[in-house]
PDB file of C-alpha atoms in Angstrom:
ATOM      1  CA  MET F   1     -37.028 176.886 -45.853  1.00  0.00           C
ATOM      2  CA  LEU F   2     -33.651 176.429 -42.972  1.00  0.00           C
ATOM      3  CA  ARG F   3     -29.424 176.600 -44.570  1.00  0.00           C
ATOM      4  CA  LEU F   4     -27.077 174.709 -42.780  1.00  0.00           C
ATOM      5  CA  PRO F   5     -23.763 175.014 -43.433  1.00  0.00           C
ATOM      6  CA  SER F   6     -22.678 172.833 -45.349  1.00  0.00           C
ATOM      7  CA  LEU F   7     -22.066 169.108 -43.457  1.00  0.00           C
ATOM      8  CA  ALA F   8     -20.292 165.435 -44.925  1.00  0.00           C
ATOM      9  CA  PRO F   9     -20.592 162.433 -43.598  1.00  0.00           C
ATOM     10  CA  GLY F  10     -17.639 161.564 -40.792  1.00  0.00           C
ATOM     11  CA  LEU F  11     -16.973 165.596 -40.870  1.00  0.00           C
ATOM     12  CA  ARG F  12     -15.489 166.893 -37.366  1.00  0.00           C
ATOM     13  CA  VAL F  13     -18.017 169.854 -35.598  1.00  0.00           C
ATOM     14  CA  GLY F  14     -17.414 171.560 -32.737  1.00  0.00           C
ATOM     15  CA  LEU F  15     -20.926 173.574 -32.045  1.00  0.00           C
ATOM     16  CA  TYR F  16     -20.173 176.709 -30.606  1.00  0.00           C
ATOM     17  CA  GLY F  17     -23.602 178.113 -29.786  1.00  0.00           C
ATOM     18  CA  GLY F  18     -24.486 181.913 -28.009  1.00  0.00           C
ATOM     19  CA  SER F  19     -26.069 185.337 -28.487  1.00  0.00           C
ATOM     20  CA  PHE F  20     -23.097 186.996 -30.439  1.00  0.00           C
ATOM     21  CA  ASN F  21     -24.252 189.848 -28.806  1.00  0.00           C
ATOM     22  CA  PRO F  22     -21.620 191.593 -30.088  1.00  0.00           C
ATOM     23  CA  ALA F  23     -19.359 189.497 -31.418  1.00  0.00           C
ATOM     24  CA  HIS F  24     -15.316 189.025 -30.569  1.00  0.00           C
ATOM     25  CA  ALA F  25     -11.923 188.086 -30.823  1.00  0.00           C
ATOM     26  CA  GLY F  26     -12.509 186.444 -27.757  1.00  0.00           C
ATOM     27  CA  HIS F  27     -14.960 184.285 -29.471  1.00  0.00           C
ATOM     28  CA  ARG F  28     -12.893 183.223 -32.848  1.00  0.00           C
ATOM     29  CA  HIS F  29     -10.173 182.355 -30.120  1.00  0.00           C
ATOM     30  CA  VAL F  30     -11.860 180.255 -28.562  1.00  0.00           C
ATOM     31  CA  SER F  31     -13.287 178.223 -31.815  1.00  0.00           C
ATOM     32  CA  ARG F  32      -9.060 178.527 -33.573  1.00  0.00           C
ATOM     33  CA  LEU F  33      -8.387 176.327 -29.147  1.00  0.00           C
ATOM     34  CA  ALA F  34     -11.108 174.585 -29.351  1.00  0.00           C
ATOM     35  CA  LEU F  35      -9.928 173.130 -33.905  1.00  0.00           C
ATOM     36  CA  ARG F  36      -5.943 172.430 -32.470  1.00  0.00           C
ATOM     37  CA  ARG F  37      -6.703 170.978 -29.869  1.00  0.00           C
ATOM     38  CA  LEU F  38     -10.264 168.921 -30.603  1.00  0.00           C
ATOM     39  CA  ALA F  39      -8.598 168.192 -33.782  1.00  0.00           C
ATOM     40  CA  LEU F  40     -11.731 169.640 -35.344  1.00  0.00           C
ATOM     41  CA  ASP F  41     -12.723 170.609 -39.204  1.00  0.00           C
ATOM     42  CA  ARG F  42     -15.398 172.785 -38.492  1.00  0.00           C
ATOM     43  CA  VAL F  43     -16.790 175.261 -36.182  1.00  0.00           C
ATOM     44  CA  TRP F  44     -20.037 176.563 -36.058  1.00  0.00           C
ATOM     45  CA  TRP F  45     -21.158 179.774 -34.684  1.00  0.00           C
ATOM     46  CA  LEU F  46     -24.521 179.013 -33.803  1.00  0.00           C
ATOM     47  CA  VAL F  47     -26.080 182.584 -33.167  1.00  0.00           C
ATOM     48  CA  SER F  48     -28.710 181.490 -30.771  1.00  0.00           C
ATOM     49  CA  PRO F  49     -32.798 183.580 -30.582  1.00  0.00           C
ATOM     50  CA  GLY F  50     -32.126 184.286 -26.765  1.00  0.00           C
ATOM     51  CA  ASN F  51     -30.706 182.699 -23.925  1.00  0.00           C
ATOM     52  CA  PRO F  52     -33.267 181.943 -21.736  1.00  0.00           C
ATOM     53  CA  LEU F  53     -31.632 182.518 -19.428  1.00  0.00           C
ATOM     54  CA  LYS F  54     -31.220 186.101 -19.847  1.00  0.00           C
ATOM     55  CA  ASP F  55     -33.257 189.596 -19.974  1.00  0.00           C
ATOM     56  CA  ARG F  56     -33.700 189.226 -23.947  1.00  0.00           C
ATOM     57  CA  SER F  57     -35.168 192.768 -24.166  1.00  0.00           C
ATOM     58  CA  HIS F  58     -32.842 194.257 -25.917  1.00  0.00           C
ATOM     59  CA  LEU F  59     -31.784 191.771 -27.957  1.00  0.00           C
ATOM     60  CA  PRO F  60     -31.313 192.785 -31.726  1.00  0.00           C
ATOM     61  CA  GLU F  61     -32.271 190.174 -34.379  1.00  0.00           C
ATOM     62  CA  ALA F  62     -30.617 187.129 -35.220  1.00  0.00           C
ATOM     63  CA  ALA F  63     -29.961 187.782 -38.254  1.00  0.00           C
ATOM     64  CA  ALA F  64     -28.083 191.091 -37.426  1.00  0.00           C
ATOM     65  CA  ARG F  65     -25.692 189.651 -34.962  1.00  0.00           C
ATOM     66  CA  ALA F  66     -25.251 187.035 -37.561  1.00  0.00           C
ATOM     67  CA  ALA F  67     -24.068 189.273 -39.886  1.00  0.00           C
ATOM     68  CA  GLY F  68     -21.848 190.938 -37.107  1.00  0.00           C
ATOM     69  CA  ALA F  69     -20.467 187.484 -36.676  1.00  0.00           C
ATOM     70  CA  ARG F  70     -19.472 186.364 -39.402  1.00  0.00           C
ATOM     71  CA  ALA F  71     -17.483 189.844 -39.880  1.00  0.00           C
ATOM     72  CA  VAL F  72     -15.867 188.794 -36.761  1.00  0.00           C
ATOM     73  CA  ALA F  73     -14.418 185.587 -38.028  1.00  0.00           C
ATOM     74  CA  ALA F  74     -12.542 185.489 -40.423  1.00  0.00           C
ATOM     75  CA  ASP F  75     -11.515 181.668 -40.737  1.00  0.00           C
ATOM     76  CA  PRO F  76     -12.783 179.315 -42.692  1.00  0.00           C
ATOM     77  CA  ARG F  77     -13.049 176.730 -41.089  1.00  0.00           C
ATOM     78  CA  ILE F  78     -15.542 178.449 -38.828  1.00  0.00           C
ATOM     79  CA  ALA F  79     -19.370 178.813 -40.249  1.00  0.00           C
ATOM     80  CA  VAL F  80     -22.351 181.173 -38.659  1.00  0.00           C
ATOM     81  CA  THR F  81     -25.299 180.149 -38.880  1.00  0.00           C
ATOM     82  CA  ASP F  82     -28.470 181.674 -37.003  1.00  0.00           C
ATOM     83  CA  PHE F  83     -30.977 177.881 -38.071  1.00  0.00           C
ATOM     84  CA  GLU F  84     -32.063 177.811 -34.953  1.00  0.00           C
ATOM     85  CA  ALA F  85     -34.090 181.931 -35.043  1.00  0.00           C
ATOM     86  CA  GLY F  86     -35.825 179.239 -37.683  1.00  0.00           C
ATOM     87  CA  LEU F  87     -36.880 176.672 -36.422  1.00  0.00           C
ATOM     88  CA  GLY F  88     -37.764 178.533 -33.052  1.00  0.00           C
ATOM     89  CA  GLU F  89     -40.870 180.214 -34.794  1.00  0.00           C
ATOM     90  CA  GLY F  90     -43.461 178.381 -34.429  1.00  0.00           C
ATOM     91  CA  ARG F  91     -42.444 175.679 -36.255  1.00  0.00           C
ATOM     92  CA  LEU F  92     -40.726 172.947 -34.291  1.00  0.00           C
ATOM     93  CA  GLY F  93     -40.432 175.549 -31.570  1.00  0.00           C
ATOM     94  CA  ILE F  94     -37.169 175.197 -30.742  1.00  0.00           C
ATOM     95  CA  ARG F  95     -35.751 177.757 -27.873  1.00  0.00           C
ATOM     96  CA  TYR F  96     -32.891 175.238 -25.674  1.00  0.00           C
ATOM     97  CA  THR F  97     -30.264 173.587 -26.550  1.00  0.00           C
ATOM     98  CA  VAL F  98     -30.990 170.072 -25.779  1.00  0.00           C
ATOM     99  CA  ASP F  99     -34.314 171.081 -28.352  1.00  0.00           C
ATOM    100  CA  THR F 100     -31.179 171.981 -31.309  1.00  0.00           C
ATOM    101  CA  LEU F 101     -29.210 169.439 -30.663  1.00  0.00           C
ATOM    102  CA  ARG F 102     -32.039 166.691 -30.585  1.00  0.00           C
ATOM    103  CA  TRP F 103     -32.684 167.589 -33.839  1.00  0.00           C
ATOM    104  CA  LEU F 104     -29.102 167.851 -35.553  1.00  0.00           C
ATOM    105  CA  THR F 105     -28.114 164.560 -34.380  1.00  0.00           C
ATOM    106  CA  LEU F 106     -31.278 162.543 -35.322  1.00  0.00           C
ATOM    107  CA  ARG F 107     -30.896 164.192 -39.205  1.00  0.00           C
ATOM    108  CA  HIS F 108     -26.809 164.146 -38.919  1.00  0.00           C
ATOM    109  CA  PRO F 109     -26.208 160.618 -36.920  1.00  0.00           C
ATOM    110  CA  ASP F 110     -22.627 160.937 -39.804  1.00  0.00           C
ATOM    111  CA  VAL F 111     -21.730 163.900 -38.415  1.00  0.00           C
ATOM    112  CA  ARG F 112     -18.947 163.526 -36.030  1.00  0.00           C
ATOM    113  CA  PHE F 113     -20.461 166.477 -33.543  1.00  0.00           C
ATOM    114  CA  VAL F 114     -18.882 168.499 -30.119  1.00  0.00           C
ATOM    115  CA  TRP F 115     -20.047 171.003 -27.944  1.00  0.00           C
ATOM    116  CA  ILE F 116     -18.384 174.043 -27.009  1.00  0.00           C
ATOM    117  CA  MET F 117     -18.606 176.071 -23.775  1.00  0.00           C
ATOM    118  CA  GLY F 118     -16.677 178.628 -21.707  1.00  0.00           C
ATOM    119  CA  ALA F 119     -15.683 177.273 -18.310  1.00  0.00           C
ATOM    120  CA  ASP F 120     -17.920 180.411 -17.309  1.00  0.00           C
ATOM    121  CA  SER F 121     -20.985 177.918 -18.791  1.00  0.00           C
ATOM    122  CA  LEU F 122     -20.133 174.935 -17.172  1.00  0.00           C
ATOM    123  CA  ALA F 123     -20.364 176.592 -14.023  1.00  0.00           C
ATOM    124  CA  THR F 124     -23.760 176.677 -14.237  1.00  0.00           C
ATOM    125  CA  PHE F 125     -24.758 174.199 -16.743  1.00  0.00           C
ATOM    126  CA  HIS F 126     -26.901 172.543 -14.637  1.00  0.00           C
ATOM    127  CA  ARG F 127     -29.149 175.451 -14.981  1.00  0.00           C
ATOM    128  CA  TRP F 128     -29.235 174.125 -18.293  1.00  0.00           C
ATOM    129  CA  LYS F 129     -32.808 172.551 -19.357  1.00  0.00           C
ATOM    130  CA  GLY F 130     -32.018 169.128 -20.053  1.00  0.00           C
ATOM    131  CA  PHE F 131     -27.905 169.941 -19.096  1.00  0.00           C
ATOM    132  CA  ARG F 132     -27.887 165.371 -18.159  1.00  0.00           C
ATOM    133  CA  GLU F 133     -29.084 164.622 -22.133  1.00  0.00           C
ATOM    134  CA  ILE F 134     -27.151 167.289 -23.882  1.00  0.00           C
ATOM    135  CA  ALA F 135     -24.186 165.572 -21.808  1.00  0.00           C
ATOM    136  CA  ALA F 136     -25.300 162.091 -23.004  1.00  0.00           C
ATOM    137  CA  ARG F 137     -26.651 163.144 -27.130  1.00  0.00           C
ATOM    138  CA  MET F 138     -22.941 164.163 -28.397  1.00  0.00           C
ATOM    139  CA  PRO F 139     -19.716 164.799 -26.505  1.00  0.00           C
ATOM    140  CA  PHE F 140     -18.741 168.837 -24.954  1.00  0.00           C
ATOM    141  CA  ALA F 141     -15.590 170.852 -24.445  1.00  0.00           C
ATOM    142  CA  VAL F 142     -14.855 173.290 -21.748  1.00  0.00           C
ATOM    143  CA  ILE F 143     -12.579 175.921 -22.075  1.00  0.00           C
ATOM    144  CA  ASP F 144     -11.410 177.556 -19.648  1.00  0.00           C
ATOM    145  CA  ARG F 145     -12.374 180.921 -19.357  1.00  0.00           C
ATOM    146  CA  PRO F 146      -9.906 184.027 -17.038  1.00  0.00           C
ATOM    147  CA  GLY F 147     -11.815 183.801 -13.200  1.00  0.00           C
ATOM    148  CA  TYR F 148     -14.056 180.674 -13.661  1.00  0.00           C
ATOM    149  CA  THR F 149     -11.744 177.563 -13.966  1.00  0.00           C
ATOM    150  CA  LEU F 150     -12.303 176.513 -10.088  1.00  0.00           C
ATOM    151  CA  LYS F 151     -16.009 177.579 -10.087  1.00  0.00           C
ATOM    152  CA  ALA F 152     -16.706 175.668 -12.978  1.00  0.00           C
ATOM    153  CA  MET F 153     -14.687 172.592 -11.439  1.00  0.00           C
ATOM    154  CA  ALA F 154     -16.857 173.077  -8.552  1.00  0.00           C
ATOM    155  CA  SER F 155     -20.190 173.299 -10.265  1.00  0.00           C
ATOM    156  CA  PRO F 156     -23.050 170.785  -9.702  1.00  0.00           C
ATOM    157  CA  ALA F 157     -22.873 170.077 -13.161  1.00  0.00           C
ATOM    158  CA  ALA F 158     -19.033 169.656 -13.438  1.00  0.00           C
ATOM    159  CA  ARG F 159     -19.940 166.956  -9.806  1.00  0.00           C
ATOM    160  CA  ALA F 160     -22.216 164.862 -11.415  1.00  0.00           C
ATOM    161  CA  LEU F 161     -20.777 164.368 -15.155  1.00  0.00           C
ATOM    162  CA  ALA F 162     -16.861 163.440 -13.616  1.00  0.00           C
ATOM    163  CA  SER F 163     -17.023 160.506 -14.393  1.00  0.00           C
ATOM    164  CA  SER F 164     -17.110 160.595 -18.214  1.00  0.00           C
ATOM    165  CA  ARG F 165     -14.599 163.310 -17.831  1.00  0.00           C
ATOM    166  CA  ILE F 166     -11.072 162.489 -20.545  1.00  0.00           C
ATOM    167  CA  ASP F 167      -7.955 163.934 -19.897  1.00  0.00           C
ATOM    168  CA  GLU F 168      -6.693 167.039 -21.661  1.00  0.00           C
ATOM    169  CA  GLY F 169      -3.857 164.805 -23.827  1.00  0.00           C
ATOM    170  CA  ALA F 170      -7.003 162.761 -25.144  1.00  0.00           C
ATOM    171  CA  ALA F 171      -8.434 165.656 -26.181  1.00  0.00           C
ATOM    172  CA  THR F 172      -8.134 165.072 -30.068  1.00  0.00           C
ATOM    173  CA  THR F 173     -10.152 161.913 -29.434  1.00  0.00           C
ATOM    174  CA  LEU F 174     -13.412 163.232 -27.413  1.00  0.00           C
ATOM    175  CA  ALA F 175     -14.496 163.630 -31.766  1.00  0.00           C
ATOM    176  CA  ASP F 176     -14.544 160.193 -31.285  1.00  0.00           C
ATOM    177  CA  ARG F 177     -16.244 159.141 -27.700  1.00  0.00           C
ATOM    178  CA  ALA F 178     -19.188 158.070 -27.886  1.00  0.00           C
ATOM    179  CA  PRO F 179     -21.649 160.876 -25.166  1.00  0.00           C
ATOM    180  CA  PRO F 180     -20.942 161.466 -22.117  1.00  0.00           C
ATOM    181  CA  ALA F 181     -17.561 162.437 -22.683  1.00  0.00           C
ATOM    182  CA  TRP F 182     -15.722 165.534 -21.678  1.00  0.00           C
ATOM    183  CA  VAL F 183     -12.198 167.685 -21.265  1.00  0.00           C
ATOM    184  CA  PHE F 184     -11.252 170.209 -19.344  1.00  0.00           C
ATOM    185  CA  LEU F 185      -9.470 172.562 -21.945  1.00  0.00           C
ATOM    186  CA  HIS F 186      -7.243 175.012 -20.071  1.00  0.00           C
ATOM    187  CA  GLY F 187      -4.528 177.167 -22.507  1.00  0.00           C
ATOM    188  CA  PRO F 188      -4.098 180.894 -23.421  1.00  0.00           C
ATOM    189  CA  ARG F 189      -7.684 182.608 -22.148  1.00  0.00           C
ATOM    190  CA  ASN F 190      -9.034 185.655 -23.277  1.00  0.00           C
ATOM    191  CA  GLY F 191     -11.267 187.994 -21.201  1.00  0.00           C
ATOM    192  CA  LEU F 192     -12.948 189.902 -23.765  1.00  0.00           C
ATOM    193  CA  SER F 193     -17.070 189.636 -23.351  1.00  0.00           C
ATOM    194  CA  SER F 194     -19.856 190.941 -24.755  1.00  0.00           C
ATOM    195  CA  THR F 195     -21.116 192.469 -21.894  1.00  0.00           C
ATOM    196  CA  ALA F 196     -17.992 194.515 -20.759  1.00  0.00           C
ATOM    197  CA  LEU F 197     -18.495 194.955 -24.185  1.00  0.00           C
ATOM    198  CA  ARG F 198     -21.800 196.291 -24.489  1.00  0.00           C
ATOM    199  CA  ALA F 199     -21.179 198.430 -21.728  1.00  0.00           C
ATOM    200  CA  GLY F 200     -17.742 200.439 -22.894  1.00  0.00           C
ATOM    201  CA  THR F 201     -15.373 199.283 -19.959  1.00  0.00           C
ATOM    202  CA  ILE F 202     -13.144 197.363 -22.789  1.00  0.00           C
ATOM    203  CA  ARG F 203     -12.362 196.842 -26.654  1.00  0.00           C
ATOM    204  CA  SER F 204     -12.718 194.515 -28.416  1.00  0.00           C
TER     205      SER F 204
END
């Protein structure tokens, strides 16, 4: 049986997906920034079965990565879940973000979900399956990351969705807006990355 973090109508919930291999302080930094700047009640870390655009041959099981993420989150407003892995085990065939968001919004239409991504993800967002449906299904926030500001804003997805971008000063209204709507959030940036941590080139 699938177990989701607790939900209630009207809650403002940020969804922050990724492999979390491993989770680190940068993920917590993004989540706390989103909680504050977007006036969210909760942020869920969606520990994915694996990114279809990346090599998953050496990826630890989702449950192990989720356990590590819970130790890092260290904030009662951040919930960690690997429910996507359960959805994909031959039952509903969930493999892509668009499938997950479709599943969640259909079952919880009274929750104000916001998708959260880093600027590095916006730079490749046009390669995601159904990126236009993702944008049409829920508002999303892009968190600036070192080295990706200009690349993200010049990306095909950013250009395609330019008319639905809102001013950063209105970020607290994002969860209440009908999609498509998105915001790019500047501010203190954290340069940690899971790739660099795995390679041992930086420390958490």
